[in-house]
Amino acid sequence: MRFGENFLDEVKARTRVSDVVGRHVKLKRQGREFAGLSPFTNEKTPSFFVNDEKGFYHCFSSGKHGDGISFLMEVEGLSFPEAVEALAGMAGMEMPKSDPQAERRAARNKATISWMERAQEFFEKSLYRADGAEARDYLKGRGLTQTAAKNFGMGYAPNNFSALKDELIAQGATDAQLIEAGLLVEPDDRSRGSWDRFRNRIMFPIHDTRGRLVAFGGRAMEKDAKAKYLNSPETPIFSKGRLLYNYHRARKALAAPQKSARGMIVAEGYMDVIALSRAGFEHTVAPMGTALTEDQLDLLWRAGPEPILCFDGDKAGLRAAYRSIERALPLIKPGQSLRFALLPEGQDPDDLIKAKGAQAMQTILENAIPLVDMLWQREAEAETLDTPEAKAGLKARIFNALNEITHDDVKALYRTELLARFDAAFGWKAQRNYGRQRNDERKADKLATKAAGQSLAQNSRREATLIGAIILFPELLTLVDERLFELEFTDPVCIRLQRGVLSYVRVTKAVEKSSLYAHMVTEGLEQDVKALSQRRALINAAMGGASAELSDKAAIWNTEADALSGQHQPDEISHETRSRFAETIRSDNADALKRLKRAALKARD
């Protein structure tokens, strides 16, 4: 018996692999997985793991891997239909009845797929013939080797109206079959004859979720082509709104035991997917020239609870991200959300990876923005919020967005979060920020006093030591975080780094050196961190050396903080000097601040 793809997906969605396996293996939860003794080998130490979130089991001792259906086939010796029937019984689902028409459609589709596979063979051969030279040069210029192109099945459609048609007709295909497959174009005037749909294009094979070749995408070699990318039309085997490019490979990569990602990466195009996959992000997919559809979002959530949508950081990228929010809001629920990774403006994944390496891309992915943050950004940036009417408009947009969320608990929590942000920015909580200018004036008083009453070099060294110790030994944050954020630094670099550490603490639970550095890079503070790192040896020595215990470092740090906080009380300074210091602090102009300090010292002398 043949089963429809939708039926099989529904059966898998309604049953947990741990429930299927648990009938044969005693499982014990370990974090997000279950562990037990392998049913395939005689072992004493558990090496068999089940992950319900990703829908698979993996046995390290035997190397076997699969889902609930394959497990029943392995352990109980069932055939595929029998295993499906057993799983359907567990899910309380009725088996589909035999449908002769469906069977005829399946046979017809199988023949169509066969011609698609032969078309790919033709495109691949054409890429390495004489007329594929320009296409090969293009791929080489993008850093793609012949091996990489073959791994993704890439090829070339010759600049000829009948090259593919002649090849496949000679192999026994009919015009009607090739037109139905989307390989040929049938004119309104049938007397003119059909012709190749794809001409002078680099070809990308597109597969369905089961890995069957069902369509092609073609990138034009001509710069002035009407369509840079051209996809196969809708056919009995292909609907572009229901599939994602590279999904069959990405799902397998995401299910690998060593992968810890919570979902797929969604890039904008075929070449982005290939670039990311070659850099180690094999769990990357792409829609085919359109915004994500509900069916595509469903595919993503089947693979993981929190896929990351990766867009260029320009206006077009933001618009695409905002469109994705519109489609996703009615569908989100517990364990089903999105994150957004925005690339530097003017760079696609390939550009970034070539310029800064895979780690730069990893950093951007690790700092992907949650859906709730992206939603707030979309509504807050819709207009300038400088009048009561505009602020009321923001609040109205928030409620309109909330009305799109259908899950009651998620809607309630989004309401709490978004209205709290509104109140913090424009409500009674915002009154706390009204005194910011006066705080700058008070900081200026202290700064001017320090400049007039103590050694500039000693003060600068102390501030650099305090913030530098946090950068070098982030674990100190667990002991001195509150004290750190109370300190009033005067050096612009130290002020920026203090703010960067504060934003890091707000979004992380685990304090770790590499993640702190990655966060600072994302915040645009990489040069400040590097500048401070030049004093690494002095800071290390000031904190008791690398071998000093954490508690000893904390004691030294607090002593330095006491010394910084306990500087001389303010002398009388003029209102003009105070204002100049406040203005300079706000401008973050390090050179101007140094000149002002020297002037204050000179005036005192």
Coordinates of C-alpha atoms in Angstrom, one line a residue, residues 4-360:
G4 CA 0.5 9.9 1.0
E5 CA 3.3 12.2 2.4
N6 CA 0.7 14.2 4.4
F7 CA -0.5 11.0 6.1
L8 CA 3.0 9.8 7.0
D9 CA 3.9 13.3 8.4
E10 CA 0.7 13.3 10.5
V11 CA 1.4 9.9 11.9
K12 CA 4.9 10.9 12.9
A13 CA 3.6 14.2 14.3
R14 CA 1.1 12.4 16.5
T15 CA 3.5 9.9 18.0
R16 CA 6.6 10.4 20.0
V17 CA 9.6 8.3 19.2
S18 CA 10.3 7.8 22.9
D19 CA 6.8 6.2 23.2
V20 CA 7.5 3.8 20.4
V21 CA 11.0 2.9 21.6
G22 CA 9.9 2.8 25.2
R23 CA 7.9 -0.4 24.5
H24 CA 11.2 -2.2 23.9
V25 CA 13.9 -0.1 25.7
K26 CA 13.9 1.2 29.3
L27 CA 14.6 4.9 28.8
K28 CA 15.9 7.5 31.2
R29 CA 15.6 11.2 30.5
Q30 CA 18.9 13.1 30.1
G31 CA 18.3 16.8 29.5
R32 CA 16.4 17.1 26.2
E33 CA 17.0 13.4 25.3
F34 CA 16.3 9.9 26.6
A35 CA 19.0 7.3 27.0
G36 CA 19.0 3.6 27.3
L37 CA 20.8 0.3 26.4
S38 CA 20.9 -0.5 22.8
P39 CA 18.3 -3.0 21.6
F40 CA 20.7 -3.9 18.7
T41 CA 23.8 -4.8 20.6
N42 CA 24.7 -6.4 23.9
E43 CA 26.1 -3.5 25.9
K44 CA 26.3 -2.5 29.6
T45 CA 26.7 1.3 29.2
P46 CA 23.8 3.2 27.5
S47 CA 24.7 4.4 24.1
F48 CA 21.2 4.5 22.6
F49 CA 19.6 8.0 22.5
V50 CA 16.1 9.3 21.6
N51 CA 15.3 12.9 20.8
D52 CA 11.6 13.6 20.5
E53 CA 12.2 17.2 19.5
K54 CA 14.0 16.2 16.4
G55 CA 12.1 13.0 15.9
F56 CA 14.8 10.4 15.8
Y57 CA 16.7 7.7 17.6
H58 CA 20.5 7.0 17.3
C59 CA 22.5 4.0 18.5
F60 CA 26.2 4.8 18.8
S61 CA 27.1 1.1 19.4
S62 CA 25.5 -0.1 16.1
G63 CA 25.4 3.1 14.1
K64 CA 21.7 2.7 13.4
H65 CA 19.6 5.8 13.1
G66 CA 16.0 6.5 12.2
D67 CA 12.4 7.4 13.3
G68 CA 9.6 5.5 14.9
I69 CA 8.7 3.7 11.7
S70 CA 12.2 2.4 11.0
F71 CA 12.6 1.4 14.7
L72 CA 9.5 -0.9 14.4
M73 CA 10.9 -2.3 11.2
E74 CA 14.3 -3.0 12.8
V75 CA 13.1 -4.4 16.2
E76 CA 9.8 -6.1 15.3
G77 CA 10.7 -7.1 11.8
L78 CA 7.6 -5.4 10.3
S79 CA 7.3 -4.3 6.7
F80 CA 7.0 -0.6 6.0
P81 CA 3.2 -0.7 5.6
E82 CA 2.9 -2.8 8.8
A83 CA 5.1 -0.4 10.7
V84 CA 3.0 2.6 9.5
E85 CA -0.2 0.8 10.5
A86 CA 1.2 0.1 14.0
L87 CA 2.1 3.7 14.4
A88 CA -1.2 4.9 13.1
G89 CA -2.9 2.7 15.7
M90 CA -0.9 4.3 18.5
A91 CA -1.9 7.7 17.1
G92 CA -5.6 6.7 16.9
M93 CA -5.7 7.3 13.1
E94 CA -7.5 5.3 10.5
M95 CA -5.5 3.9 7.7
P96 CA -6.2 5.4 4.3
K97 CA -8.3 3.4 1.9
S98 CA -7.0 2.1 -1.4
D99 CA -7.6 4.6 -4.2
P100 CA -7.1 3.4 -7.8
Q101 CA -7.0 7.0 -9.1
A102 CA -4.4 7.9 -6.5
E103 CA -2.3 4.9 -7.5
R104 CA -2.5 5.9 -11.2
R105 CA -1.4 9.5 -10.2
A106 CA 1.5 8.1 -8.2
A107 CA 2.6 6.0 -11.2
R108 CA 2.4 9.0 -13.5
N109 CA 4.3 11.2 -11.0
K110 CA 7.0 8.5 -10.7
A111 CA 7.5 8.7 -14.5
T112 CA 7.7 12.5 -14.4
I113 CA 10.3 12.4 -11.7
S114 CA 12.3 9.9 -13.8
W115 CA 12.4 12.5 -16.6
M116 CA 13.4 15.2 -14.2
E117 CA 16.4 13.1 -13.1
R118 CA 17.4 12.6 -16.8
A119 CA 17.1 16.3 -17.3
Q120 CA 19.5 16.9 -14.4
E121 CA 22.0 14.4 -15.9
F122 CA 21.8 16.5 -19.1
F123 CA 22.3 19.8 -17.3
E124 CA 25.3 18.4 -15.3
K125 CA 27.0 17.1 -18.5
S126 CA 26.3 20.5 -20.2
L127 CA 28.1 22.4 -17.5
Y128 CA 31.4 20.6 -18.4
R129 CA 31.0 20.9 -22.1
A130 CA 32.3 23.8 -24.3
D131 CA 29.2 25.9 -24.1
G132 CA 29.3 25.7 -20.3
A133 CA 32.6 27.5 -20.0
E134 CA 31.1 30.9 -19.0
A135 CA 28.9 29.2 -16.3
R136 CA 32.0 27.3 -14.9
D137 CA 33.9 30.6 -14.8
Y138 CA 31.0 32.2 -12.8
L139 CA 30.9 29.3 -10.3
K140 CA 34.7 29.5 -10.0
G141 CA 34.5 33.2 -9.3
R142 CA 32.0 32.4 -6.5
G143 CA 34.5 30.0 -5.0
L144 CA 32.7 26.8 -6.0
T145 CA 34.8 23.9 -7.0
Q146 CA 33.7 21.1 -9.4
T147 CA 33.2 18.9 -6.4
A148 CA 31.0 21.4 -4.6
A149 CA 28.9 21.9 -7.7
K150 CA 28.4 18.2 -8.0
N151 CA 27.5 17.8 -4.4
F152 CA 24.5 20.1 -5.0
G153 CA 23.7 18.6 -8.5
M154 CA 24.3 21.9 -10.2
G155 CA 24.4 22.1 -14.0
Y156 CA 23.9 24.3 -17.0
A157 CA 21.0 24.8 -19.5
P158 CA 22.6 25.6 -22.9
N159 CA 21.5 28.8 -24.7
N160 CA 19.4 26.7 -27.1
F161 CA 15.6 26.4 -27.6
S162 CA 15.6 22.7 -28.1
A163 CA 18.8 21.2 -26.6
L164 CA 17.1 19.5 -23.6
K165 CA 14.0 18.7 -25.6
D166 CA 16.0 16.9 -28.4
E167 CA 18.0 15.0 -25.8
L168 CA 14.9 13.6 -23.8
I169 CA 12.7 13.0 -26.9
A170 CA 15.6 10.9 -28.2
Q171 CA 15.5 8.9 -24.9
G172 CA 11.7 8.2 -25.4
A173 CA 10.0 11.1 -23.7
T174 CA 6.9 12.8 -25.2
D175 CA 6.2 16.5 -25.6
A176 CA 3.2 16.1 -23.2
Q177 CA 5.4 14.5 -20.5
L178 CA 8.0 17.2 -20.6
I179 CA 5.4 19.9 -20.7
E180 CA 3.7 18.4 -17.6
A181 CA 7.1 18.2 -15.9
G182 CA 7.6 22.0 -16.5
L183 CA 10.7 21.3 -18.6
L184 CA 9.2 22.6 -21.9
V185 CA 7.0 25.6 -22.6
E186 CA 3.8 25.0 -24.6
P187 CA 2.8 28.1 -26.6
D188 CA -0.8 29.2 -27.0
D189 CA -0.5 28.5 -30.7
R190 CA 0.4 24.8 -30.5
S191 CA 1.3 24.7 -34.1
R192 CA 4.5 26.5 -33.3
G193 CA 5.8 23.6 -31.1
S194 CA 7.2 23.6 -27.6
W195 CA 10.7 24.8 -26.5
D196 CA 13.1 24.5 -23.6
R197 CA 11.9 26.5 -20.6
F198 CA 15.5 27.0 -19.2
R199 CA 18.1 28.5 -21.5
N200 CA 21.6 29.9 -20.7
R201 CA 21.1 29.4 -17.0
I202 CA 23.0 27.8 -14.1
M203 CA 20.7 25.1 -12.9
F204 CA 19.8 24.1 -9.3
P205 CA 17.8 20.9 -8.7
I206 CA 15.0 21.2 -6.2
H207 CA 13.8 18.2 -4.2
D208 CA 10.8 17.4 -2.1
T209 CA 10.9 16.5 1.5
R210 CA 11.6 12.8 0.6
G211 CA 14.6 13.8 -1.6
R212 CA 12.9 13.3 -4.9
L213 CA 13.8 15.6 -7.7
V214 CA 10.7 17.6 -8.6
A215 CA 11.8 21.0 -10.0
F216 CA 14.6 23.2 -11.1
G217 CA 15.7 26.8 -10.4
G218 CA 17.8 28.5 -13.0
R219 CA 20.1 31.6 -12.6
A220 CA 20.4 33.7 -15.8
M221 CA 23.9 34.2 -17.2
E222 CA 22.8 37.3 -19.1
K223 CA 23.0 40.5 -17.0
D224 CA 20.0 42.0 -18.6
A225 CA 17.7 38.9 -18.4
K226 CA 14.1 39.7 -17.5
A227 CA 14.2 37.3 -14.6
K228 CA 17.5 36.7 -12.8
Y229 CA 16.1 33.5 -11.3
L230 CA 13.5 31.3 -12.9
N231 CA 11.8 28.4 -11.2
S232 CA 9.8 25.5 -12.6
P233 CA 6.1 26.2 -12.9
E234 CA 3.5 24.6 -10.7
T235 CA 3.2 20.9 -11.7
P236 CA 1.5 17.8 -10.3
I237 CA 4.8 17.1 -8.4
F238 CA 5.9 20.6 -7.5
S239 CA 4.3 23.5 -5.6
K240 CA 6.9 26.1 -4.7
G241 CA 5.0 27.4 -1.7
R242 CA 5.0 24.0 -0.1
L243 CA 8.7 23.2 -0.4
L244 CA 12.0 24.6 0.7
Y245 CA 15.3 24.4 -1.3
N246 CA 17.7 21.9 0.3
Y247 CA 15.2 20.8 2.9
H248 CA 15.9 17.1 2.5
R249 CA 19.6 17.6 3.2
A250 CA 19.1 20.2 5.9
R251 CA 16.7 18.0 7.9
K252 CA 19.2 15.1 7.9
A253 CA 22.0 17.5 9.0
L254 CA 19.9 19.0 11.8
A255 CA 19.0 15.5 13.1
A256 CA 22.7 14.6 13.4
P257 CA 23.4 13.8 17.1
Q258 CA 26.2 16.4 17.3
K259 CA 23.9 19.2 16.1
S260 CA 22.6 21.4 19.0
A261 CA 20.7 24.0 16.8
R262 CA 17.1 24.5 17.7
G263 CA 16.0 24.8 14.1
M264 CA 17.0 25.4 10.5
I265 CA 18.6 28.5 9.1
V266 CA 16.5 30.1 6.3
A267 CA 18.6 32.1 3.8
E268 CA 17.3 34.1 0.9
G269 CA 18.5 32.1 -2.2
Y270 CA 20.2 29.1 -3.6
M271 CA 23.7 30.5 -3.5
D272 CA 23.3 31.6 0.1
V273 CA 22.3 28.0 1.0
I274 CA 25.3 26.6 -0.7
A275 CA 27.7 29.1 0.8
L276 CA 26.4 28.4 4.3
S277 CA 26.4 24.7 3.9
R278 CA 30.0 24.7 2.7
A279 CA 30.9 26.7 5.8
G280 CA 29.5 24.1 8.1
F281 CA 25.9 25.2 8.4
E282 CA 24.4 22.3 6.5
H283 CA 21.0 22.8 8.1
T284 CA 20.2 25.8 5.8
V285 CA 17.2 26.1 3.4
A286 CA 15.7 28.8 1.3
P287 CA 12.3 29.6 -0.2
M288 CA 12.0 30.0 -3.9
G289 CA 11.8 33.7 -4.6
T290 CA 8.8 34.3 -2.4
A291 CA 8.0 35.2 1.2
L292 CA 7.6 32.2 3.5
T293 CA 4.2 30.5 3.3
E294 CA 2.3 28.8 6.1
D295 CA 3.2 25.4 4.6
Q296 CA 6.9 26.3 4.6
L297 CA 6.8 27.5 8.2
D298 CA 5.1 24.2 9.1
L299 CA 8.0 22.4 7.4
L300 CA 10.5 24.4 9.4
W301 CA 8.8 23.8 12.7
R302 CA 8.6 20.0 12.0
A303 CA 12.4 20.1 12.0
G304 CA 12.9 22.3 15.1
P305 CA 11.1 24.7 17.4
E306 CA 13.0 27.9 16.6
P307 CA 14.3 28.3 13.0
I308 CA 16.5 31.4 12.3
L309 CA 15.5 33.6 9.4
C310 CA 18.6 35.2 7.9
F311 CA 18.2 38.4 6.0
D312 CA 20.5 41.2 4.7
G313 CA 20.6 44.1 7.1
D314 CA 19.4 46.7 4.6
K315 CA 15.9 48.1 4.1
A316 CA 14.9 45.3 1.8
G317 CA 16.1 42.7 4.3
L318 CA 14.1 44.3 7.1
R319 CA 11.0 44.4 4.9
A320 CA 11.3 40.7 4.2
A321 CA 11.7 40.1 7.9
Y322 CA 8.6 42.1 8.7
R323 CA 6.6 40.2 6.1
S324 CA 7.7 36.9 7.8
I325 CA 6.3 38.3 11.1
E326 CA 2.9 38.8 9.5
R327 CA 2.7 35.2 8.3
A328 CA 4.1 33.7 11.6
L329 CA 2.1 35.5 14.2
P330 CA -1.2 33.5 13.8
L331 CA 0.9 30.3 13.9
I332 CA 3.2 30.7 16.9
K333 CA 2.6 28.6 20.0
P334 CA 4.7 27.1 22.8
G335 CA 7.7 25.4 21.2
Q336 CA 7.0 27.1 17.8
S337 CA 8.6 30.5 17.2
L338 CA 11.2 32.3 15.1
R339 CA 14.5 34.2 15.4
F340 CA 16.0 36.7 13.0
A341 CA 19.6 37.1 12.1
L342 CA 20.5 40.3 10.3
L343 CA 23.7 40.5 8.3
P344 CA 25.8 43.6 7.9
E345 CA 24.3 45.9 5.3
G346 CA 25.5 45.2 1.8
Q347 CA 26.7 41.6 2.6
D348 CA 25.2 38.3 2.0
P349 CA 26.3 35.1 3.8
D350 CA 28.9 34.3 1.1
D351 CA 30.4 37.8 1.4
L352 CA 30.6 37.7 5.2
I353 CA 32.1 34.2 5.3
K354 CA 34.7 35.0 2.7
A355 CA 35.7 38.3 4.5
K356 CA 35.6 37.2 8.2
G357 CA 35.2 33.4 8.2
A358 CA 32.5 31.0 9.5
Q359 CA 32.9 32.2 13.1
A360 CA 31.6 35.6 12.1

